[in-house]
Coordinates of C-alpha atoms in Angstrom, one line a residue:
M1 CA -1.5 -31.8 16.4
T2 CA 1.9 -31.6 14.7
Q3 CA 2.9 -30.0 11.4
S4 CA 2.8 -32.6 8.3
L5 CA 6.1 -31.3 7.3
I6 CA 9.2 -33.8 7.5
I7 CA 12.5 -32.7 7.5
D8 CA 14.4 -35.7 6.0
P9 CA 18.2 -35.5 7.0
N10 CA 19.1 -37.6 3.6
E11 CA 17.4 -34.6 1.8
V12 CA 19.0 -31.6 3.5
R13 CA 22.4 -33.2 3.7
R14 CA 22.8 -34.2 0.0
P15 CA 25.4 -32.3 -2.0
G16 CA 24.5 -30.0 -4.8
H17 CA 24.3 -26.2 -5.9
V18 CA 21.8 -23.6 -5.6
T19 CA 20.9 -22.0 -8.8
F20 CA 18.7 -18.9 -9.5
P21 CA 16.4 -17.9 -12.1
D22 CA 17.3 -15.1 -14.5
V23 CA 16.1 -11.5 -13.7
P24 CA 14.7 -9.3 -16.5
V25 CA 16.3 -6.0 -16.9
N26 CA 14.4 -3.4 -18.9
Q27 CA 13.2 -5.8 -21.3
Y28 CA 10.2 -3.7 -22.7
T29 CA 9.9 -3.1 -26.4
F30 CA 7.2 -0.8 -27.7
D31 CA 4.8 -2.0 -30.2
R32 CA 2.2 0.6 -31.6
D33 CA -0.6 -2.0 -32.2
T34 CA -0.3 -4.1 -29.2
E35 CA -0.3 -0.7 -27.0
I36 CA -3.6 0.7 -28.8
A37 CA -5.2 -2.8 -28.5
R38 CA -4.5 -2.7 -24.8
Y39 CA -5.4 0.8 -23.9
G40 CA -7.1 2.5 -27.0
E41 CA -5.5 5.7 -28.4
K42 CA -7.5 7.7 -26.0
G43 CA -6.1 5.6 -23.0
M44 CA -2.6 6.4 -24.2
V45 CA -3.0 10.0 -24.3
Q46 CA -4.8 10.0 -21.2
M47 CA -1.5 8.4 -19.4
L48 CA 0.3 11.6 -20.6
H49 CA -2.4 13.6 -19.2
D50 CA -2.0 12.1 -15.8
M51 CA 1.5 12.5 -15.9
I52 CA 1.1 16.3 -16.7
V53 CA -1.6 16.5 -13.5
V54 CA 1.3 15.3 -11.6
R55 CA 4.0 17.3 -12.5
T56 CA 2.0 20.4 -12.7
F57 CA 0.6 19.7 -8.9
E58 CA 3.9 19.1 -7.6
S59 CA 5.6 22.0 -9.7
M60 CA 2.9 24.1 -7.8
L61 CA 3.8 22.9 -4.4
D62 CA 7.8 23.5 -5.2
S63 CA 7.2 27.1 -6.3
I64 CA 5.1 27.7 -3.0
K65 CA 7.5 26.5 -0.9
K66 CA 10.4 28.2 -2.7
T67 CA 8.7 31.3 -3.6
G68 CA 5.8 31.8 -1.8
Q69 CA 3.5 31.8 -4.8
W70 CA 2.4 29.9 -8.0
E71 CA 1.1 31.8 -11.0
G72 CA 0.5 34.9 -9.1
V73 CA -1.3 33.3 -6.2
E74 CA 0.7 33.8 -2.8
Y75 CA 0.7 31.3 0.2
N76 CA 2.8 30.5 2.9
H77 CA 2.9 26.7 3.3
R78 CA 4.7 25.8 6.5
G79 CA 4.3 22.2 6.1
P80 CA 6.7 19.6 4.3
A81 CA 6.6 18.9 0.4
H82 CA 8.7 15.9 -0.3
L83 CA 8.4 15.9 -4.3
G84 CA 8.9 13.1 -6.8
I85 CA 9.2 15.7 -10.1
G86 CA 10.4 13.3 -12.9
Q87 CA 8.8 10.3 -11.7
E88 CA 5.5 11.0 -13.0
S89 CA 5.6 8.2 -15.6
A90 CA 6.4 5.7 -12.9
Y91 CA 3.3 6.5 -10.7
V92 CA 1.1 6.7 -13.7
G93 CA 2.2 3.5 -15.4
Q94 CA 1.6 1.5 -12.5
S95 CA -1.6 3.1 -11.4
F96 CA -3.1 3.1 -14.8
V97 CA -3.8 -0.8 -14.7
L98 CA -4.8 -1.2 -11.3
T99 CA -8.6 -1.0 -10.4
P100 CA -10.2 0.5 -7.5
D101 CA -10.3 -3.0 -5.8
D102 CA -6.2 -2.7 -5.7
F103 CA -4.7 -0.9 -2.7
I104 CA -1.5 1.0 -3.0
F105 CA 0.5 2.2 0.3
G106 CA 3.2 4.8 -0.2
S107 CA 5.9 6.7 1.5
H108 CA 6.4 10.3 2.5
R109 CA 7.1 11.1 -1.5
S110 CA 3.6 9.9 -2.4
H111 CA 1.7 12.9 -3.9
G112 CA 2.1 11.7 -7.6
E113 CA 1.1 8.1 -6.5
I114 CA -2.1 9.2 -4.7
L115 CA -3.0 11.4 -7.8
A116 CA -2.5 8.8 -10.1
K117 CA -4.3 6.0 -8.5
C118 CA -7.3 8.2 -8.0
Y119 CA -7.3 9.6 -11.5
S120 CA -7.0 5.8 -12.7
A121 CA -10.1 5.0 -10.7
M122 CA -12.0 7.9 -12.1
H123 CA -11.3 6.8 -15.5
Q124 CA -12.7 3.0 -14.5
M125 CA -16.0 4.3 -12.7
D126 CA -19.0 5.5 -14.6
E127 CA -20.8 8.8 -13.5
G128 CA -23.2 6.9 -11.0
Q129 CA -20.5 5.4 -9.0
L130 CA -18.7 8.7 -8.9
E131 CA -21.5 10.5 -8.0
G132 CA -22.3 8.0 -5.1
I133 CA -18.7 8.1 -3.7
M134 CA -18.4 12.1 -3.7
K135 CA -21.8 12.6 -2.1
G136 CA -21.4 9.8 0.6
F137 CA -17.7 11.1 1.5
L138 CA -17.7 13.1 4.6
G139 CA -21.5 13.8 4.1
G140 CA -20.6 15.7 0.7
E141 CA -18.5 18.4 2.3
T142 CA -15.6 17.8 0.1
L143 CA -17.9 17.5 -2.8
S144 CA -19.5 21.3 -2.0
Y145 CA -16.0 22.9 -2.5
A146 CA -15.4 20.9 -5.9
E147 CA -18.7 22.1 -7.0
K148 CA -17.4 25.7 -6.4
I149 CA -14.8 25.2 -9.2
D150 CA -16.1 25.2 -12.9
Y151 CA -16.8 22.0 -14.6
K152 CA -18.4 20.6 -17.5
D153 CA -19.7 17.0 -16.5
T154 CA -19.3 14.3 -13.7
K155 CA -15.8 13.2 -14.8
D156 CA -14.5 16.9 -14.8
L157 CA -16.4 17.5 -11.2
T158 CA -14.1 14.3 -9.9
E159 CA -11.1 15.9 -11.2
N160 CA -11.9 19.1 -9.0
F161 CA -12.6 16.6 -6.2
I162 CA -9.6 15.0 -6.2
L163 CA -7.3 17.9 -6.9
F164 CA -9.2 20.0 -4.3
G165 CA -9.3 16.9 -1.7
A166 CA -5.7 16.2 -1.9
L167 CA -4.4 19.9 -1.8
A168 CA -6.7 21.1 1.1
E169 CA -5.5 17.9 3.0
I170 CA -1.7 19.0 2.5
F171 CA -2.5 22.5 3.6
A172 CA -4.2 21.0 6.5
R173 CA -7.8 22.1 6.1
K174 CA -10.9 20.6 7.3
S175 CA -12.4 19.8 3.8
G176 CA -9.4 18.0 3.0
F177 CA -9.4 14.1 2.3
N178 CA -8.6 13.6 6.0
R179 CA -9.9 16.6 7.5
G180 CA -6.2 17.9 7.5
L181 CA -5.0 15.6 9.9
G182 CA -3.1 13.5 7.3
G183 CA -1.0 16.5 5.6
S184 CA 1.5 15.9 2.8
M185 CA 3.1 12.6 4.1
H186 CA -0.1 10.8 5.1
T187 CA -2.9 11.8 2.5
F188 CA -5.0 8.9 1.3
F189 CA -8.4 8.4 -0.4
L190 CA -10.0 4.6 0.5
P191 CA -12.7 4.3 -2.2
F192 CA -10.2 4.6 -4.8
G193 CA -7.8 2.2 -3.5
S194 CA -5.3 4.8 -2.2
Y195 CA -4.1 3.8 1.2
P196 CA -2.5 5.7 3.7
N197 CA 1.3 6.2 3.4
N198 CA 3.9 6.5 5.7
A199 CA 6.5 8.9 6.8
I200 CA 8.7 6.1 8.2
V201 CA 11.1 5.0 5.8
G202 CA 10.1 1.6 4.4
G203 CA 6.9 1.4 6.9
S204 CA 4.4 0.7 4.5
A205 CA 5.8 -2.5 3.4
P206 CA 4.7 -4.5 6.4
I207 CA 1.4 -2.7 6.5
A208 CA 0.8 -3.4 3.0
N209 CA 1.4 -7.0 3.8
G210 CA -1.0 -7.0 6.2
A211 CA -3.9 -5.7 3.9
A212 CA -2.9 -8.1 1.2
L213 CA -3.1 -11.0 3.8
F214 CA -6.8 -9.7 4.4
K215 CA -7.6 -10.3 0.8
R216 CA -6.0 -13.8 0.8
I217 CA -7.6 -14.9 4.3
N218 CA -11.0 -13.4 3.3
R219 CA -10.9 -14.1 -0.8
K220 CA -11.4 -10.5 -1.4
P221 CA -10.7 -9.3 -5.2
G222 CA -7.5 -7.1 -6.0
I223 CA -4.0 -6.9 -5.1
V224 CA -2.1 -4.6 -2.8
V225 CA 1.1 -2.6 -3.8
S226 CA 3.9 -1.4 -1.4
N227 CA 5.5 1.6 -2.7
V228 CA 8.9 2.4 -1.1
G229 CA 12.1 4.0 -2.3
D230 CA 15.3 2.2 -2.8
A231 CA 16.8 3.1 0.1
A232 CA 14.1 1.6 2.1
L233 CA 15.6 -1.6 1.0
A234 CA 18.2 -1.3 3.8
C235 CA 15.3 -1.2 6.6
G236 CA 14.7 -4.3 8.6
P237 CA 10.7 -3.9 8.2
V238 CA 11.2 -4.2 4.5
W239 CA 13.1 -7.5 4.6
E240 CA 10.6 -8.7 7.2
A241 CA 7.5 -8.1 5.2
M242 CA 9.0 -9.7 1.9
N243 CA 10.1 -12.7 4.2
F244 CA 6.6 -12.7 5.6
A245 CA 4.9 -12.9 2.5
S246 CA 7.3 -15.4 0.9
M247 CA 6.4 -18.1 3.5
D248 CA 6.6 -21.6 2.3
Q249 CA 3.4 -22.5 4.5
F250 CA 0.9 -20.5 2.1
R251 CA 1.6 -23.2 -0.4
S252 CA 2.6 -26.2 1.6
L253 CA 0.5 -26.2 4.6
W254 CA -2.5 -23.9 3.7
R255 CA -5.3 -25.7 1.7
E256 CA -5.2 -25.2 -2.0
E257 CA -8.6 -23.4 -2.2
D258 CA -7.3 -20.7 0.3
G259 CA -5.2 -19.2 -2.7
G260 CA -1.5 -19.3 -1.9
N261 CA 0.6 -16.4 -1.1
P262 CA -0.7 -12.8 -0.2
P263 CA -1.1 -10.7 -3.2
I264 CA 1.4 -8.4 -2.7
L265 CA 3.7 -6.4 -5.3
F266 CA 6.7 -5.0 -3.5
N267 CA 7.6 -2.0 -5.8
F268 CA 10.7 0.1 -5.3
F269 CA 10.6 3.5 -7.0
N270 CA 14.4 3.5 -7.6
N271 CA 15.7 7.1 -7.9
F272 CA 19.1 6.1 -6.9
Y273 CA 19.0 8.3 -3.9
G274 CA 18.0 8.4 -0.4
M275 CA 18.1 11.6 0.9
G276 CA 21.7 12.1 -0.4
G277 CA 23.3 9.0 0.0
Q278 CA 23.3 7.3 -3.4
T279 CA 22.0 3.6 -3.4
F280 CA 23.9 3.1 -6.7
G281 CA 27.8 2.6 -5.9
E282 CA 27.8 3.8 -2.3
T283 CA 25.1 2.9 0.3
M284 CA 24.3 -0.6 -1.1
G285 CA 26.0 -3.4 -2.7
Y286 CA 23.3 -5.0 -4.9
E287 CA 24.2 -3.1 -8.3
I288 CA 20.8 -4.0 -9.5
L289 CA 18.2 -3.9 -6.8
A290 CA 16.0 -6.6 -8.5
R291 CA 18.9 -9.0 -7.4
V292 CA 17.7 -8.9 -4.0
G293 CA 14.7 -11.2 -4.8
A294 CA 16.7 -14.2 -5.0
A295 CA 17.4 -13.9 -1.5
L296 CA 13.5 -14.5 -0.4
N297 CA 12.4 -17.8 -2.6
P298 CA 13.3 -20.0 -5.3
E299 CA 11.3 -17.9 -7.7
A300 CA 13.4 -14.8 -7.0
M301 CA 10.3 -13.2 -6.2
H302 CA 9.6 -13.1 -9.9
A303 CA 12.0 -10.0 -9.8
E304 CA 12.3 -7.6 -12.6
R305 CA 13.9 -4.3 -13.4
V306 CA 11.6 -2.1 -15.3
D307 CA 12.5 1.3 -17.1
G308 CA 10.4 3.7 -15.1
I309 CA 11.0 6.5 -17.5
N310 CA 8.3 4.7 -20.0
P311 CA 5.0 4.5 -18.3
L312 CA 4.0 1.7 -21.1
A313 CA 7.0 -0.3 -19.9
V314 CA 5.7 0.1 -15.9
A315 CA 1.8 -0.6 -17.1
D316 CA 3.1 -3.7 -19.0
A317 CA 5.1 -5.2 -15.8
T318 CA 2.6 -4.4 -13.5
T319 CA 0.0 -6.1 -15.4
R320 CA 2.2 -9.2 -15.8
K321 CA 2.8 -9.3 -11.9
K322 CA -0.8 -8.7 -11.1
K323 CA -1.5 -12.1 -13.1
I324 CA 1.1 -13.8 -11.0
L325 CA -0.3 -12.4 -7.7
E326 CA -4.0 -13.1 -8.6
E327 CA -2.7 -17.0 -9.3
G328 CA -1.3 -17.0 -5.7
R329 CA 2.2 -17.2 -6.7
G330 CA 3.7 -14.2 -5.1
P331 CA 5.2 -12.2 -3.8
V332 CA 6.5 -10.0 -6.5
L333 CA 9.5 -7.5 -6.7
M334 CA 9.7 -4.5 -9.1
D335 CA 12.8 -2.4 -9.2
T336 CA 11.2 0.5 -11.1
I337 CA 14.1 2.7 -12.1
T338 CA 13.1 6.5 -12.2
Y339 CA 14.8 9.8 -11.0
R340 CA 13.7 12.8 -9.2
F341 CA 14.8 16.1 -10.5
S342 CA 13.6 18.0 -7.3
G343 CA 15.6 17.6 -4.2
H344 CA 14.6 15.8 -1.1
S345 CA 12.6 18.3 0.0
P346 CA 12.7 22.3 -1.7
S347 CA 15.3 23.2 0.8
D348 CA 17.5 20.4 -0.6
A349 CA 20.4 22.2 -2.6
S350 CA 21.3 18.7 -4.1
S351 CA 24.8 19.1 -3.3
Y352 CA 25.3 15.2 -3.2
R353 CA 25.0 15.3 -7.1
T354 CA 26.5 16.8 -9.9
K355 CA 24.7 19.4 -12.4
E356 CA 26.1 17.0 -15.4
E357 CA 24.1 14.0 -13.9
V358 CA 20.8 15.9 -13.7
E359 CA 21.1 17.4 -16.9
L360 CA 21.6 13.8 -18.3
W361 CA 18.3 12.8 -16.9
E362 CA 16.7 16.0 -18.1
Q363 CA 17.5 14.8 -21.4
V364 CA 15.3 11.7 -21.0
D365 CA 12.4 13.4 -19.1
C366 CA 9.5 11.1 -18.9
I367 CA 6.9 13.6 -20.0
K368 CA 9.1 14.9 -23.2
E369 CA 9.9 11.2 -24.3
Y370 CA 6.3 10.0 -23.8
S371 CA 5.0 13.0 -25.7
T372 CA 7.4 12.5 -28.4
L373 CA 6.5 8.9 -28.8
L374 CA 2.8 9.9 -28.9
I375 CA 3.4 12.6 -31.7
D376 CA 5.6 10.5 -33.8
N377 CA 3.0 7.6 -33.7
G378 CA 0.1 10.0 -34.6
L379 CA -1.8 10.0 -31.5
T380 CA -1.7 13.6 -30.5
T381 CA -0.2 16.8 -31.2
Q382 CA 2.0 19.4 -29.4
G383 CA -0.7 21.7 -29.8
E384 CA -2.9 19.6 -28.1
I385 CA -0.6 18.6 -25.3
D386 CA -0.2 22.3 -24.6
G387 CA -3.9 23.1 -24.6
Y388 CA -4.3 20.5 -22.0
A389 CA -1.4 21.7 -19.8
A390 CA -2.9 25.2 -20.4
S391 CA -6.4 24.2 -19.1
L392 CA -5.1 22.2 -16.1
T393 CA -2.9 25.0 -14.8
D394 CA -6.6 27.2 -15.1
K395 CA -8.2 24.6 -13.0
L396 CA -5.4 24.1 -10.3
V397 CA -5.2 28.1 -9.9
K398 CA -8.9 28.0 -9.0
V399 CA -8.3 24.9 -6.7
L400 CA -5.5 26.4 -5.4
K401 CA -7.4 29.8 -4.4
L402 CA -10.1 27.9 -2.8
A403 CA -7.8 25.6 -0.8
I404 CA -5.9 28.7 1.0
D405 CA -8.9 30.7 1.6
D406 CA -8.9 30.9 5.5
E407 CA -12.8 31.9 5.5
A408 CA -14.0 29.4 3.0
T409 CA -11.7 26.5 3.8
P410 CA -10.9 26.6 7.4
R411 CA -8.9 24.2 9.7
V412 CA -10.4 21.8 12.2
A413 CA -11.2 23.2 15.7
D414 CA -8.8 22.8 18.4
G415 CA -9.6 19.4 20.1
Y416 CA -11.1 18.0 17.0
I417 CA -8.8 15.1 16.9
D418 CA -10.2 14.0 20.2
T419 CA -13.4 13.5 18.7
V420 CA -12.2 10.9 16.0
M421 CA -9.3 9.1 18.0
F422 CA -11.7 6.3 18.7
S423 CA -15.1 5.2 16.7
N424 CA -16.7 4.3 20.3
E425 CA -18.4 1.7 18.4
K426 CA -18.7 -2.2 18.7
V427 CA -18.6 -4.4 15.8
E428 CA -19.6 -8.1 16.3
A429 CA -18.3 -9.2 13.0
F430 CA -16.9 -7.3 10.2
D431 CA -18.3 -9.7 7.6
D432 CA -21.3 -11.8 7.3
A433 CA -19.6 -14.9 5.9
T434 CA -20.0 -18.0 8.0
P435 CA -17.0 -18.2 10.4
E436 CA -14.9 -21.4 9.6
I437 CA -14.1 -23.1 13.0
D438 CA -14.4 -26.8 14.3
L439 CA -15.1 -27.2 18.1
E440 CA -16.4 -31.0 18.0
D441 CA -14.7 -32.6 20.7
N442 CA -12.1 -30.0 21.4
P443 CA -10.1 -30.9 24.3
R444 CA -9.3 -27.4 25.6
V445 CA -13.2 -26.5 25.5
K446 CA -14.1 -29.7 27.4
A447 CA -11.2 -29.0 30.1
L448 CA -12.2 -25.8 30.9
A449 CA -16.0 -26.6 31.6
K450 CA -14.3 -28.8 34.5
K451 CA -12.3 -25.8 35.7
V452 CA -13.1 -23.8 39.1
R453 CA -13.9 -20.2 38.1
S454 CA -13.0 -19.0 41.7
S455 CA -10.0 -19.0 44.1
V456 CA -11.9 -21.2 46.7
D457 CA -14.3 -24.1 46.5
A458 CA -17.7 -24.3 48.1
S459 CA -16.1 -25.0 51.4
G460 CA -13.8 -22.0 51.4
K461 CA -10.6 -24.1 50.6
P462 CA -8.3 -22.7 48.2
V463 CA -8.5 -24.0 44.5
S464 CA -5.3 -25.8 43.4
K465 CA -3.7 -23.7 40.4
M466 CA -4.1 -27.2 38.2
R467 CA -8.2 -26.8 38.9
M468 CA -8.4 -23.1 39.0
Y469 CA -9.6 -21.2 35.8
Q470 CA -6.5 -19.1 34.8
F471 CA -5.9 -15.5 32.9
R472 CA -4.9 -17.6 29.8
D473 CA -8.1 -19.4 30.1
G474 CA -9.9 -16.3 29.8
L475 CA -7.8 -15.1 27.0
F476 CA -8.6 -18.4 25.2
E477 CA -12.4 -18.0 25.6
A478 CA -12.4 -14.5 24.4
M479 CA -10.7 -15.2 21.4
L480 CA -12.7 -18.2 20.9
H481 CA -15.9 -16.2 21.1
R482 CA -14.6 -13.8 18.4
F483 CA -13.3 -16.8 15.9
K484 CA -16.9 -18.0 16.2
T485 CA -18.9 -14.7 15.6
D486 CA -16.1 -12.9 13.1
P487 CA -15.3 -14.7 9.7
T488 CA -12.2 -12.3 9.4
M489 CA -10.8 -13.0 12.8
A490 CA -7.3 -14.1 12.4
A491 CA -4.4 -14.5 14.7
W492 CA -0.7 -15.3 13.7
G493 CA 2.6 -14.8 15.5
E494 CA 5.3 -16.6 17.1
E495 CA 4.7 -20.0 18.2
N496 CA 0.9 -19.8 17.8
R497 CA 0.0 -22.9 16.0
D498 CA 0.9 -26.2 17.5
W499 CA 3.0 -24.6 20.4
G500 CA -0.1 -22.9 21.5
G501 CA 1.9 -19.4 22.1
A502 CA 4.6 -18.8 24.9
F503 CA 1.6 -19.0 27.3
A504 CA -0.4 -21.3 26.0
V505 CA -3.3 -19.2 25.2
Y506 CA -3.9 -20.7 21.9
R507 CA -3.7 -24.4 23.0
G508 CA -6.7 -26.0 21.5
L509 CA -7.3 -23.4 18.7
T510 CA -5.0 -25.5 16.5
E511 CA -7.5 -28.3 16.2
A512 CA -10.3 -25.7 15.8
L513 CA -9.2 -23.6 12.9
P514 CA -7.8 -23.8 9.6
Y515 CA -4.3 -22.6 8.9
R516 CA -5.6 -19.4 7.2
R517 CA -7.3 -18.2 10.5
L518 CA -4.3 -19.5 12.8
F519 CA -0.6 -19.6 11.9
N520 CA 3.0 -19.4 13.0
S521 CA 5.2 -16.3 11.7
P522 CA 8.6 -15.8 11.3
I523 CA 10.6 -14.1 14.5
A524 CA 9.9 -10.6 12.8
E525 CA 7.9 -8.3 15.3
A526 CA 7.8 -5.3 13.0
S527 CA 6.3 -7.4 10.2
I528 CA 4.0 -9.3 12.6
V529 CA 2.7 -6.0 14.2
G530 CA 2.6 -4.3 10.9
A531 CA 0.8 -6.9 9.2
G532 CA -2.0 -6.5 11.8
V533 CA -2.3 -2.9 11.2
G534 CA -2.6 -3.4 7.5
Y535 CA -5.2 -6.2 8.1
A536 CA -7.1 -4.1 10.2
M537 CA -7.1 -1.2 8.0
A538 CA -8.3 -3.5 5.3
G539 CA -11.1 -4.5 7.1
G540 CA -10.5 -7.1 9.2
R541 CA -10.0 -8.3 12.8
A542 CA -6.5 -9.6 14.0
V543 CA -4.6 -11.0 17.4
V544 CA -0.8 -10.7 16.8
E545 CA 1.5 -12.7 19.4
L546 CA 5.1 -11.2 20.3
M547 CA 5.9 -14.3 22.6
Y548 CA 7.7 -12.6 25.7
C549 CA 7.7 -8.8 24.3

């Protein structure tokens, strides 16, 4: 079956010019009535509270790493702590308008993203939902620790659960969100839509792309956000992922009812630095990061630079971009400008930037600016803000003491990882939907029925290679079986469709499967494999093809 796209020489040789759409830059303007209508007065104040949670949590880690104590509680944390102090508004503004069905994938600097996403989910869920999640997670073990910390109601208990689960994980404790095996750079909590982060710079982009592909192929709700830093834009896997998500075929060859491009938002927390290399004026040439969207598709990825110092600006942009993605018109690129006051890590002396520059950004500290906005608009007072910060500190002191108690909160036993490396389970199908496949009069199936499944015939004579059942045939039948039983099963890679793969394993599947279950991808191995990982993480079964690799 040949593709239905005709490349007309008369069209591609026609003279003309390439034009690009305008890319908005910091276009948000505050309107009190509009924002109150969106979030309510309580919601606007809640954004500030969530920002204070992130700032206090990371300041605690910073103090522990630098001085060995926080608020009089001593602890020697030997693990990493890549902090984003100063970036709280960007984290909270994004997550505040995401739902638990929306997934985020982050980087090595993602404590704030995790907390913001978990708090956002907590705000949106009722008490019954929260209780069910906490009781069901790790058999209620993490919850049992959260209950040891004072709380007033279910929401307050959920705060204990989030703060303790994250901190215990960072400190490699068995009661942490991931049994202490993820640590600072890999913490996640799936029930709230916080998916694993990645210490490989830019590594989350292709994985997030796979999760978005899962949502598109299997018609699941929500979008997926890839959160990486501005320096990650130099990494090949990031470009591969953006190109993969931009493929024309999602709208030119896939059926309209299959929904268009994967719903992925490539968000860059642009703090203008890698570790010490300055992306603005030194290691990059884009001047404004959002400009690069024009390289990927005619819509320039709906790219936009957003003032990440204002959480309302980030929330507004995220809401608008989410609508684009839900309509299948993605992917989307956001250049969210922000700034980290903290170094790359606590040992970083920031020798690569001037004291004057840091002081300029401290003058527009997102928490100070947003606090002033709320106070000036009569939505809170400085006394209320200080009171919340003090109560949060009291809670975190209790969380910290419990999380570092070696007797109460031990680490996993040696060899524990061996018990969780594999599930040792067999899953026939990851969804109960009806698999879409058409095997009527399939030429490959008919041909295989006539092949000899032995090296010799009945008389003992060798069977010719043309008549013999081959290794590729076995692979084909195994995949065909799974395509028939598991509706989530999808395959993509280099020359899968039409060509049938480099070794003809897929021959015959083009006639049997819609594009959303079998399609060609760019020659981009990092994106092909990364998408397979993300697809599986999100709950699907994928087979990816790397041609001759």
